[in-house]
mmCIF file of N, CA and C in Angstrom:
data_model
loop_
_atom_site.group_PDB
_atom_site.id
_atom_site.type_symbol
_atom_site.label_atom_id
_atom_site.label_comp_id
_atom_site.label_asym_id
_atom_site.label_seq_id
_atom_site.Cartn_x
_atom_site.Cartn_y
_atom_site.Cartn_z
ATOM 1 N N UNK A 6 -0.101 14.774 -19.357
ATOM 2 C CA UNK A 6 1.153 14.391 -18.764
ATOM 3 C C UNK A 6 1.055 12.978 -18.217
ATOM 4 N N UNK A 7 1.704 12.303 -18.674
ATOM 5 C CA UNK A 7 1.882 11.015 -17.758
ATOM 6 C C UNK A 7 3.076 10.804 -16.844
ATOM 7 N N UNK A 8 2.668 9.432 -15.980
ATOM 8 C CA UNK A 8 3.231 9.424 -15.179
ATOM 9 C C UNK A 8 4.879 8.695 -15.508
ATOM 10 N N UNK A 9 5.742 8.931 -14.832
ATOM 11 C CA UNK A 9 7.075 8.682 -15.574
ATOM 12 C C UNK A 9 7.310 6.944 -15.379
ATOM 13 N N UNK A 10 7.816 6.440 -16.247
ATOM 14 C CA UNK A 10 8.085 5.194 -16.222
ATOM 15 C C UNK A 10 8.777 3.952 -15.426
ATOM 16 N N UNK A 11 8.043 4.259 -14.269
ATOM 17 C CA UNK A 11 8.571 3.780 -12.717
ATOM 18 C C UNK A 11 7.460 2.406 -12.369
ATOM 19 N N UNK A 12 8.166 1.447 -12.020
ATOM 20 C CA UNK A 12 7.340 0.157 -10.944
ATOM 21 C C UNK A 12 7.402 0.411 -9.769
ATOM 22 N N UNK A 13 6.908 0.505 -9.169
ATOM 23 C CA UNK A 13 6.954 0.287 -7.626
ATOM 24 C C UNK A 13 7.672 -1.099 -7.379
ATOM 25 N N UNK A 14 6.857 -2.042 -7.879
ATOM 26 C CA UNK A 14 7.595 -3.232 -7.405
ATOM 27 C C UNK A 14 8.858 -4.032 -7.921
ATOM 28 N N UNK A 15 9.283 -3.295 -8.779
ATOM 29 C CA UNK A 15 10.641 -3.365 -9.430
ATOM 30 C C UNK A 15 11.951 -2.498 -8.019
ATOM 31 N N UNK A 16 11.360 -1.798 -7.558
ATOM 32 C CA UNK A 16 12.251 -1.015 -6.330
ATOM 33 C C UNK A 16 11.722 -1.469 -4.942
ATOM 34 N N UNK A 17 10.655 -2.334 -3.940
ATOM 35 C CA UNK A 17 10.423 -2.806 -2.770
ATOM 36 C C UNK A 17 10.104 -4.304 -3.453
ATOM 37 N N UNK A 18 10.248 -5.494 -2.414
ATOM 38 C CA UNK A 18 9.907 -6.337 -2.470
ATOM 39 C C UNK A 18 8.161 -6.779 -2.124
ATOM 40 N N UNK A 19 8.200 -8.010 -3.416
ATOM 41 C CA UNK A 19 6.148 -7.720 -3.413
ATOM 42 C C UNK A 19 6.056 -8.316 -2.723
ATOM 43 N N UNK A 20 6.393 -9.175 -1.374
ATOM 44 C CA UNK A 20 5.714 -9.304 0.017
ATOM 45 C C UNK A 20 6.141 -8.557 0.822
ATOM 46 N N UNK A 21 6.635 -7.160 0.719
ATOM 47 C CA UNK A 21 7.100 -6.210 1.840
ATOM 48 C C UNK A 21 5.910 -6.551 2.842
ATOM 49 N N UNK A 22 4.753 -6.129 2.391
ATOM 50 C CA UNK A 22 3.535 -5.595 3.530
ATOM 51 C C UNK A 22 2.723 -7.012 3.778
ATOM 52 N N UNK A 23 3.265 -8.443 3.313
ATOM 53 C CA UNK A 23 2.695 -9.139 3.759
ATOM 54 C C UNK A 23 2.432 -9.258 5.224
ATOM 55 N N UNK A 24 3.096 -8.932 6.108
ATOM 56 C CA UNK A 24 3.595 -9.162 7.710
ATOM 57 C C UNK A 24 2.260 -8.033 7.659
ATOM 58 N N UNK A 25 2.034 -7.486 7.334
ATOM 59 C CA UNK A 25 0.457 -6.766 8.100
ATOM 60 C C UNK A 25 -0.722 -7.311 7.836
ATOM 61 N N UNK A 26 -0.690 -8.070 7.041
ATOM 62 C CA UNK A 26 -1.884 -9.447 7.082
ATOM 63 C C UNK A 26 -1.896 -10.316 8.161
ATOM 64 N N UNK A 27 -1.080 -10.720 8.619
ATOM 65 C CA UNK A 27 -0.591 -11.556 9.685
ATOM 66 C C UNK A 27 -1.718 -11.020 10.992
ATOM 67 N N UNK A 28 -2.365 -11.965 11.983
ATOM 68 C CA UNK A 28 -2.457 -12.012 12.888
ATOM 69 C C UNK A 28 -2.042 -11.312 13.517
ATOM 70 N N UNK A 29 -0.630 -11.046 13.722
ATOM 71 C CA UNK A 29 0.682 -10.283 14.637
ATOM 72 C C UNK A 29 1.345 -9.304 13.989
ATOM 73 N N UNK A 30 0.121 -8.291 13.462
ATOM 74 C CA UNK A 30 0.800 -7.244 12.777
ATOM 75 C C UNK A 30 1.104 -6.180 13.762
ATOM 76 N N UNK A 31 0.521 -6.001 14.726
ATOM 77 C CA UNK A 31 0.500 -5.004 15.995
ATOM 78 C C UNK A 31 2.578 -5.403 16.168
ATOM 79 N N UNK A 32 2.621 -6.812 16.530
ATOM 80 C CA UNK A 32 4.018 -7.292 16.439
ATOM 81 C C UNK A 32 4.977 -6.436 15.849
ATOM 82 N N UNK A 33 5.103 -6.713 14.285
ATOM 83 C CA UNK A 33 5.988 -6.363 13.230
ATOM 84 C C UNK A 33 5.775 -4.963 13.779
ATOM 85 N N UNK A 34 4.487 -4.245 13.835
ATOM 86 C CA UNK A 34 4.551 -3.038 13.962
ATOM 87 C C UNK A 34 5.948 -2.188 14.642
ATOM 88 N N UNK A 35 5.147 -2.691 16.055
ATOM 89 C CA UNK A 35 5.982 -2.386 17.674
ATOM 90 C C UNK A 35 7.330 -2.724 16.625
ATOM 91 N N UNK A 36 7.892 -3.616 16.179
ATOM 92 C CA UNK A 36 9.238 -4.105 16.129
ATOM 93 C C UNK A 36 9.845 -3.450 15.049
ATOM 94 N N UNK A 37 9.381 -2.614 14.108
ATOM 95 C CA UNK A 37 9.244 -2.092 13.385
ATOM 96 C C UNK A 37 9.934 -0.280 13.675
ATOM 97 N N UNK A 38 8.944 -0.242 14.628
ATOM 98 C CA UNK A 38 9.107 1.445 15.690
ATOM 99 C C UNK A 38 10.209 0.908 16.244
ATOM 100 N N UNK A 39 10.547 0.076 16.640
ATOM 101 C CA UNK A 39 11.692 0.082 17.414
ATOM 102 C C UNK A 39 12.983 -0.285 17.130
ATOM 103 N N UNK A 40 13.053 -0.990 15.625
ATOM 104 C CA UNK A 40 13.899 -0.864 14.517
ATOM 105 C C UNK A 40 14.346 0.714 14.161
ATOM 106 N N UNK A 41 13.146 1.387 14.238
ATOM 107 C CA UNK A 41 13.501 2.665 13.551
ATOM 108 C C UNK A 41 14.431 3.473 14.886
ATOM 109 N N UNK A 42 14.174 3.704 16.071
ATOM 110 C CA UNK A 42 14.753 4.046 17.153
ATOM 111 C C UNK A 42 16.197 3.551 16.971
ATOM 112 N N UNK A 43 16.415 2.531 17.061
ATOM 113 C CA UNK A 43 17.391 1.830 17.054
ATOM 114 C C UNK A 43 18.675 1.885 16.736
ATOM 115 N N UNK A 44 17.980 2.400 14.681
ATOM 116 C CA UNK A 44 18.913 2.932 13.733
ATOM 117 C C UNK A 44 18.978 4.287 13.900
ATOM 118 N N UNK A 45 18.742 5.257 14.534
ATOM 119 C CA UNK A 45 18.723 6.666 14.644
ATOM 120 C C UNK A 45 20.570 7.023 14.752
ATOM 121 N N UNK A 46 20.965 6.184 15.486
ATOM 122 C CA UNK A 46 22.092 6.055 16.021
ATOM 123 C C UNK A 46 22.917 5.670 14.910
ATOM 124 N N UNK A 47 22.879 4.179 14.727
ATOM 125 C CA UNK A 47 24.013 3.537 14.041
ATOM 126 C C UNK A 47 23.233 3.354 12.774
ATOM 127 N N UNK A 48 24.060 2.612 11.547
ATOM 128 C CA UNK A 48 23.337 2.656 10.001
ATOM 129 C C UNK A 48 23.680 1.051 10.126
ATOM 130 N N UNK A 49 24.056 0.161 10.643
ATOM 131 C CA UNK A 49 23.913 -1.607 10.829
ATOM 132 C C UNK A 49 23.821 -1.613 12.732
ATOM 133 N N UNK A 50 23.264 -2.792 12.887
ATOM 134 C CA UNK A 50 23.792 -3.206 14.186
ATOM 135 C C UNK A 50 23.861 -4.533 14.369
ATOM 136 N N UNK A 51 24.941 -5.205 14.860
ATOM 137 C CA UNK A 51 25.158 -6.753 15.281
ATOM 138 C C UNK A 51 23.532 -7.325 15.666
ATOM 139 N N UNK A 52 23.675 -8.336 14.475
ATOM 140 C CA UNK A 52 22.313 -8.661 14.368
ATOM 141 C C UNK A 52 22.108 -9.196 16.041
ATOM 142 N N UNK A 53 23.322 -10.388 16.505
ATOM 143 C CA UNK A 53 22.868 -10.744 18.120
ATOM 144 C C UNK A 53 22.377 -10.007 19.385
ATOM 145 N N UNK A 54 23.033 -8.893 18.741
ATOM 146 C CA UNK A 54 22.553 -7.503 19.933
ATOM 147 C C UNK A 54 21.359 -7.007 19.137
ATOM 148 N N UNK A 55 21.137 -6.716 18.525
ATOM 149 C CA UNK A 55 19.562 -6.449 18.052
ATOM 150 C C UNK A 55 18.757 -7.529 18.401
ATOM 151 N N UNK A 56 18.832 -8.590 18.492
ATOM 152 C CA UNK A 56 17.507 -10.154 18.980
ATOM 153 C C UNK A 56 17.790 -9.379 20.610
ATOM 154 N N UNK A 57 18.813 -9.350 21.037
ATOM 155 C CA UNK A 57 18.508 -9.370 22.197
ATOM 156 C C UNK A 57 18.074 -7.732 23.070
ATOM 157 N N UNK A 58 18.586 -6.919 21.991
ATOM 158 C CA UNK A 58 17.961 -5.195 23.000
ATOM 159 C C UNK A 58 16.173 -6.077 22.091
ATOM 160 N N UNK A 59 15.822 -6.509 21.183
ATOM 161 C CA UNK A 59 14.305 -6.398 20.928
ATOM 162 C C UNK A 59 13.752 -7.577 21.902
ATOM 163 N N UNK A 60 14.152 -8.740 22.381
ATOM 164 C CA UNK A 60 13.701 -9.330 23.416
ATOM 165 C C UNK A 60 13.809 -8.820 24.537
ATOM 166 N N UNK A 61 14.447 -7.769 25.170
ATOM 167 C CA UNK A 61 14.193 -7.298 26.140
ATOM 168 C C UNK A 61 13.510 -6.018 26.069
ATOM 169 N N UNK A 62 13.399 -5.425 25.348
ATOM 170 C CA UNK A 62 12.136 -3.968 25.357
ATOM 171 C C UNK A 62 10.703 -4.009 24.391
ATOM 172 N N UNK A 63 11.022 -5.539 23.761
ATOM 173 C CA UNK A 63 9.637 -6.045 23.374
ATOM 174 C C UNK A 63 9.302 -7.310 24.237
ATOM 175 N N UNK A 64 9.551 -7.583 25.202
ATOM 176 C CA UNK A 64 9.578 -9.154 25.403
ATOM 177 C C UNK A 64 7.892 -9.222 25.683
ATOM 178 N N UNK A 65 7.186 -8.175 26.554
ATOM 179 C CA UNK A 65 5.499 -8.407 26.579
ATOM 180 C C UNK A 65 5.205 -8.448 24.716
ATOM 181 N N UNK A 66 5.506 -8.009 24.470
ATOM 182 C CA UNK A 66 4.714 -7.897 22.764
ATOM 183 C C UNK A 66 4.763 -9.045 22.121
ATOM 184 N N UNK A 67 6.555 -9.464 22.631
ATOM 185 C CA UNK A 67 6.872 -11.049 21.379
ATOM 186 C C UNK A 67 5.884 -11.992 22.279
ATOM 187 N N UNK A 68 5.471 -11.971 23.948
ATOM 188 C CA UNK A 68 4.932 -13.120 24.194
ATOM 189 C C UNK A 68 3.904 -13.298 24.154
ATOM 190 N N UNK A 69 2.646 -12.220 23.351
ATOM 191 C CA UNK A 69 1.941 -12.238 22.869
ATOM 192 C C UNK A 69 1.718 -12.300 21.043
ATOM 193 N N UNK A 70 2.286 -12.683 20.467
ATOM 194 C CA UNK A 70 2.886 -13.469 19.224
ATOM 195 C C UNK A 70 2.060 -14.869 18.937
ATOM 196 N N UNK A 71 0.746 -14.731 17.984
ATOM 197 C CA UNK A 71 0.428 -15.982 18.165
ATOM 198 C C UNK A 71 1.251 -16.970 16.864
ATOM 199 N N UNK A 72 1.563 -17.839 17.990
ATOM 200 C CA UNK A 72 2.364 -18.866 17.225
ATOM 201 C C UNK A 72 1.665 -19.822 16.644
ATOM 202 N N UNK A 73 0.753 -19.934 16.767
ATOM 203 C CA UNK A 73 0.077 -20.917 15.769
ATOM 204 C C UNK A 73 -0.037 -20.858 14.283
ATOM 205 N N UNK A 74 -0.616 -19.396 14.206
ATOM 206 C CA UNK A 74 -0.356 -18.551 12.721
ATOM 207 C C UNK A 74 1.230 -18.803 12.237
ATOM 208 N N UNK A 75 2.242 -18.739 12.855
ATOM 209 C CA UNK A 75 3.698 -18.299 12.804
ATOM 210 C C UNK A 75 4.040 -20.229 12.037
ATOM 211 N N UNK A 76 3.692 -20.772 13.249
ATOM 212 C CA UNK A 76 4.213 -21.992 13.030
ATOM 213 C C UNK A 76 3.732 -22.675 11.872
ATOM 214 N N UNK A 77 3.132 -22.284 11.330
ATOM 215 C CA UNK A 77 2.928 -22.636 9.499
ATOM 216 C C UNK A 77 3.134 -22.832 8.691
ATOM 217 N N UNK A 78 4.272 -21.685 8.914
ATOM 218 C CA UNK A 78 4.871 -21.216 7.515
ATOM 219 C C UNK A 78 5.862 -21.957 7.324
ATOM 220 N N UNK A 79 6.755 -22.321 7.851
ATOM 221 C CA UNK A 79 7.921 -23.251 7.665
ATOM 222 C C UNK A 79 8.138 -24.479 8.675
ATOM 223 N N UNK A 80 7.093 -24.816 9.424
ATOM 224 C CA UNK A 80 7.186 -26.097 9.487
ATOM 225 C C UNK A 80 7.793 -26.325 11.200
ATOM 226 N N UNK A 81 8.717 -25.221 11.041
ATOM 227 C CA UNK A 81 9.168 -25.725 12.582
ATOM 228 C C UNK A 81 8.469 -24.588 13.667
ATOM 229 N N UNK A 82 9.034 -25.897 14.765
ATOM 230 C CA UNK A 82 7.957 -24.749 15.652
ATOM 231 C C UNK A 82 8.807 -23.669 16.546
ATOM 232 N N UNK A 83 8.361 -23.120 16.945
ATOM 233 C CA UNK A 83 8.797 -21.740 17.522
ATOM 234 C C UNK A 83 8.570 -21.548 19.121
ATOM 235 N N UNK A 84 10.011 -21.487 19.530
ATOM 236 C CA UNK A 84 10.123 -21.787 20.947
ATOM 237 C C UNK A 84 9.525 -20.459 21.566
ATOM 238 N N UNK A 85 8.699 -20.325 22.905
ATOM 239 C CA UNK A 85 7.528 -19.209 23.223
ATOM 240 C C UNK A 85 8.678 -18.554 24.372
ATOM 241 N N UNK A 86 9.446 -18.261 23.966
ATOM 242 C CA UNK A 86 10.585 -17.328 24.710
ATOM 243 C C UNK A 86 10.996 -16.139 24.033
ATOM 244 N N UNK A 87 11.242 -14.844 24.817
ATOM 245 C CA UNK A 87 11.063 -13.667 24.114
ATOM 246 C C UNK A 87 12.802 -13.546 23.296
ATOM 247 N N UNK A 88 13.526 -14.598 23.142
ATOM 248 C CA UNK A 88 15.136 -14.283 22.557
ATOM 249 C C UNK A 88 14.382 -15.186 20.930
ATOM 250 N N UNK A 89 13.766 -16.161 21.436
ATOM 251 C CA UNK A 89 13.551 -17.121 20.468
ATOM 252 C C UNK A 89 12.409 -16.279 19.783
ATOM 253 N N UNK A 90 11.020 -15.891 19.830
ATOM 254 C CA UNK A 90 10.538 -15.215 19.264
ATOM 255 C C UNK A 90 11.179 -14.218 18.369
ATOM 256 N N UNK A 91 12.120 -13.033 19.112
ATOM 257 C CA UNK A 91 12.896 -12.375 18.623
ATOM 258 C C UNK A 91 13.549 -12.589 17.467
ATOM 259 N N UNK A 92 14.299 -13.478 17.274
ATOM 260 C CA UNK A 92 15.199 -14.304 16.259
ATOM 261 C C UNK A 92 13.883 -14.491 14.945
ATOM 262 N N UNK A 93 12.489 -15.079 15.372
ATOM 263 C CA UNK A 93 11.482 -15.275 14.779
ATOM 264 C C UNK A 93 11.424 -13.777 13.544
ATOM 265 N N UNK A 94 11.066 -12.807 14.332
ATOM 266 C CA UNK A 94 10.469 -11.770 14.086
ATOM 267 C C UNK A 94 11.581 -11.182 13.002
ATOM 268 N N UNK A 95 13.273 -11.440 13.151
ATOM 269 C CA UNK A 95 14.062 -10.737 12.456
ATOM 270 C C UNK A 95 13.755 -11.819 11.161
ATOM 271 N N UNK A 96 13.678 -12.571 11.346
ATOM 272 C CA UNK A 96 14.052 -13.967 10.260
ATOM 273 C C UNK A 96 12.763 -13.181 9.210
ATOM 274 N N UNK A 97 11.480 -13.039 9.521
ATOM 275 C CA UNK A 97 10.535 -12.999 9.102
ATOM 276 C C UNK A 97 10.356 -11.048 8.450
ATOM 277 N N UNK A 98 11.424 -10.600 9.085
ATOM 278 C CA UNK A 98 11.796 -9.335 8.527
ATOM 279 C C UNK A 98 12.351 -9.085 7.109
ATOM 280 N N UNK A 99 13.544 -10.103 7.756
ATOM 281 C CA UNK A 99 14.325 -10.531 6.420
ATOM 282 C C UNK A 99 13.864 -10.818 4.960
ATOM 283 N N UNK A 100 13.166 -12.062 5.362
ATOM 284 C CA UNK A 100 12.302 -12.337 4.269
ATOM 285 C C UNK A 100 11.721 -11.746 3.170
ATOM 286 N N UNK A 101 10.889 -10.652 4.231
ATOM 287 C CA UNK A 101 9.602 -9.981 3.230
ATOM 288 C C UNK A 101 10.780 -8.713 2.769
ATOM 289 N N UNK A 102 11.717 -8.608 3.287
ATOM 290 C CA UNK A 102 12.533 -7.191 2.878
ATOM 291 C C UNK A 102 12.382 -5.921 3.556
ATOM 292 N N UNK A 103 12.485 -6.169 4.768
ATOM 293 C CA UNK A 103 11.821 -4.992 5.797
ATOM 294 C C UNK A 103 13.792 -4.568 6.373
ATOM 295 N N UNK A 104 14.504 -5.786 6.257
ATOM 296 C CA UNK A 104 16.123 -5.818 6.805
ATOM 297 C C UNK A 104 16.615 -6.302 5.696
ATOM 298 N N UNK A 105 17.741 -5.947 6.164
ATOM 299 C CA UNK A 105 18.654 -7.301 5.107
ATOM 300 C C UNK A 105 19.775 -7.238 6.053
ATOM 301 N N UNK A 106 20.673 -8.527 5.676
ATOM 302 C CA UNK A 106 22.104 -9.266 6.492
ATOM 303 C C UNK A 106 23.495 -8.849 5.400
ATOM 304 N N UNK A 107 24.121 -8.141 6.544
ATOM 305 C CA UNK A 107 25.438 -7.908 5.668
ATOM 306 C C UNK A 107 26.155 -8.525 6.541
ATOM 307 N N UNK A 108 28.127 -9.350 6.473
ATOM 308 C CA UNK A 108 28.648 -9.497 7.869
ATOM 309 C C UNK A 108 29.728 -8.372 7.229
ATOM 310 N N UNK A 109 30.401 -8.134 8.502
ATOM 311 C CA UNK A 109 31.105 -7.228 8.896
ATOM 312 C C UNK A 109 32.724 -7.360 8.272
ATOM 313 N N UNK A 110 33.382 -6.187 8.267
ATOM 314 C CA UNK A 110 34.679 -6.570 7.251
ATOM 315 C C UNK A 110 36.054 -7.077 8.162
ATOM 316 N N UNK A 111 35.273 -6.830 9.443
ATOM 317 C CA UNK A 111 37.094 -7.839 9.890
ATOM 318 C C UNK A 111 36.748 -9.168 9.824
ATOM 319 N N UNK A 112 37.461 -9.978 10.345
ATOM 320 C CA UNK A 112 37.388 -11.406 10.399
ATOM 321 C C UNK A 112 36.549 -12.106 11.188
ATOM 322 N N UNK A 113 36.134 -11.486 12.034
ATOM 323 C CA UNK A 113 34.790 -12.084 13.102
ATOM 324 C C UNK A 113 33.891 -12.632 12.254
ATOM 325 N N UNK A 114 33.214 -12.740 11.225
ATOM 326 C CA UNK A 114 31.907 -12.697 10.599
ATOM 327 C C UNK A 114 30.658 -12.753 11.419
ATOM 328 N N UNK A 115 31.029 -11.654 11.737
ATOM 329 C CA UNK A 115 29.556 -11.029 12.349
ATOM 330 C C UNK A 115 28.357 -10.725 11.826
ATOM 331 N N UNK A 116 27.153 -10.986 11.594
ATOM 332 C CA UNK A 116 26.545 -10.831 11.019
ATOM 333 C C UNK A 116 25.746 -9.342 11.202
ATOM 334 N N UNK A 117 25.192 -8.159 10.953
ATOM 335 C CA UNK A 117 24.827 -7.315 11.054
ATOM 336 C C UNK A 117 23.851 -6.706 10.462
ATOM 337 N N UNK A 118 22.686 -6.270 10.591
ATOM 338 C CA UNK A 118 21.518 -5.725 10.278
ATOM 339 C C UNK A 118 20.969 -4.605 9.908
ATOM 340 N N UNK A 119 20.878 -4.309 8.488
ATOM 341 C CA UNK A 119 20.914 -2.484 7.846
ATOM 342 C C UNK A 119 19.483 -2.585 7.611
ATOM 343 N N UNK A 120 18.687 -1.197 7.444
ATOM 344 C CA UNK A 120 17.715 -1.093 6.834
ATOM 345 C C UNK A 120 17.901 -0.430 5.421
ATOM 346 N N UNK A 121 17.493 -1.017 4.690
ATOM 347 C CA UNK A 121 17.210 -0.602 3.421
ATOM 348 C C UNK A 121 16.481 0.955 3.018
ATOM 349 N N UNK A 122 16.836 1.645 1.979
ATOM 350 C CA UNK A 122 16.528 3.375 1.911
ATOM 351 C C UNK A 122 14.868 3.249 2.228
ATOM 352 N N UNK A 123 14.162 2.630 1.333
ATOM 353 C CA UNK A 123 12.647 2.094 1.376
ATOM 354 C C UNK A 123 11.985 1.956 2.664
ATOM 355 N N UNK A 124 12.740 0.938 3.116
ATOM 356 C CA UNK A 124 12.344 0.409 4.318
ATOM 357 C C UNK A 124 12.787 1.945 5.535
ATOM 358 N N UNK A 125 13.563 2.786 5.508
ATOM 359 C CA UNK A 125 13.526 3.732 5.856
ATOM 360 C C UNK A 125 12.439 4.409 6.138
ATOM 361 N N UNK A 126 12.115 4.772 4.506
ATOM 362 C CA UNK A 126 10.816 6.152 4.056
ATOM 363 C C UNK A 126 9.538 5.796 4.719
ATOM 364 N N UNK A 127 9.412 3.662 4.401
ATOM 365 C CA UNK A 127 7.998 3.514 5.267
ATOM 366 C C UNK A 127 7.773 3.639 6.181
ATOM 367 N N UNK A 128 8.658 3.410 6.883
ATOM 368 C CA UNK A 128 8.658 3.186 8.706
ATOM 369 C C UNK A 128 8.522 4.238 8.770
ATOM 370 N N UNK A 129 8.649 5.650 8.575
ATOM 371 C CA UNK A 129 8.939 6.856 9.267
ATOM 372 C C UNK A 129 7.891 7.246 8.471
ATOM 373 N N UNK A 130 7.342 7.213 7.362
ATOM 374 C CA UNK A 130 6.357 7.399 7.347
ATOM 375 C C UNK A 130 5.042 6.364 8.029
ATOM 376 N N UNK A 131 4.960 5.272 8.631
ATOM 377 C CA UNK A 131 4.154 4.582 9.571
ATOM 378 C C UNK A 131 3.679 5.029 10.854
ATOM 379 N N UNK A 132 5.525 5.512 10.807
ATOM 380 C CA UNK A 132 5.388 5.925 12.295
ATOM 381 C C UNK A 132 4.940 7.295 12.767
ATOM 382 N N UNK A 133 5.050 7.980 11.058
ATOM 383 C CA UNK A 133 4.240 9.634 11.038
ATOM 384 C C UNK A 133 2.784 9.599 11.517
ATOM 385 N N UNK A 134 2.232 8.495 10.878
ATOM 386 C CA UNK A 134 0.706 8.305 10.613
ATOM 387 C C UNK A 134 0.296 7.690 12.242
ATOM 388 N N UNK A 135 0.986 7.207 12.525
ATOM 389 C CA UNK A 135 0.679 6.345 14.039
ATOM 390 C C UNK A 135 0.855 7.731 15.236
ATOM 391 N N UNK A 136 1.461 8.500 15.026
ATOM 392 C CA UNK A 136 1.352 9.845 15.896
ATOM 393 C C UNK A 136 0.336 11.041 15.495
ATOM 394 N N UNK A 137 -0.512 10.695 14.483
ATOM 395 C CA UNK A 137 -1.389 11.504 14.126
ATOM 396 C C UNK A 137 -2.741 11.355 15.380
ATOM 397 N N UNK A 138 -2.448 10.031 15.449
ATOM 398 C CA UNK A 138 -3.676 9.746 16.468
ATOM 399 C C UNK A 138 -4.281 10.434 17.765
#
């Protein structure tokens, strides 16, 4: 029997799990668990209110964030404040495909923050394995 004719990386993006190489994977982690909390509730949330509930119930975690590693990657530097980190951490979510940005259908263009089905299954399965302990 073989296995059925599926990629993995044709369905997640191939730097999903880069952010756990990182220095500040403990980071993504925490922000990660608390992404998943988050969405329990709602299926998007106003991306501005998400930087700011994760700068305030991560703000010890983001200010331990080494920015030196961070400030690398694109050149600019990264202000050591837990709203500005925050903003960091979603941007860098985005990226690897951990979020994605939809805006909203009235006229505000709000920008708003879904997790993807994938990005679902891992986290909750991460966060299975992290309570095994």
């Amino acid at each position: 029997m073989g296995v059925e004719n599926m990629n993995l990386f044709e369905a997640i993006p191939a730097n999903l799990f880069s952010i756990f190489n990182s220095k500040n994977r403990e980071v993504y982690v925490t922000t990660l668990f608390a992404l998943r909390q988050s969405f329990k509730q709602e299926l998007s949330i106003e991306k501005e209110l998400l930087i700011q509930q994760l700068a305030t119930s991560l703000h010890q975690e983001l200010l331990n964030l080494d920015i030196e590693e961070e400030d690398n990657n694109d050149g600019k530097k990264i202000s050591k404040d837990a709203m500005s980190l925050s903003r960091f951490i979603i941007k860098r979510l985005a990226e690897t495909g951990w979020i994605e940005f939809e805006y909203g259908v009235d006229t505000s263009f709000k920008e708003y923050i879904t997790l993807s089905p994938y990005s679902i299954k891992i986290i909750n399965t991460l966060y299975g394995i992290a309570l095994e302990d």
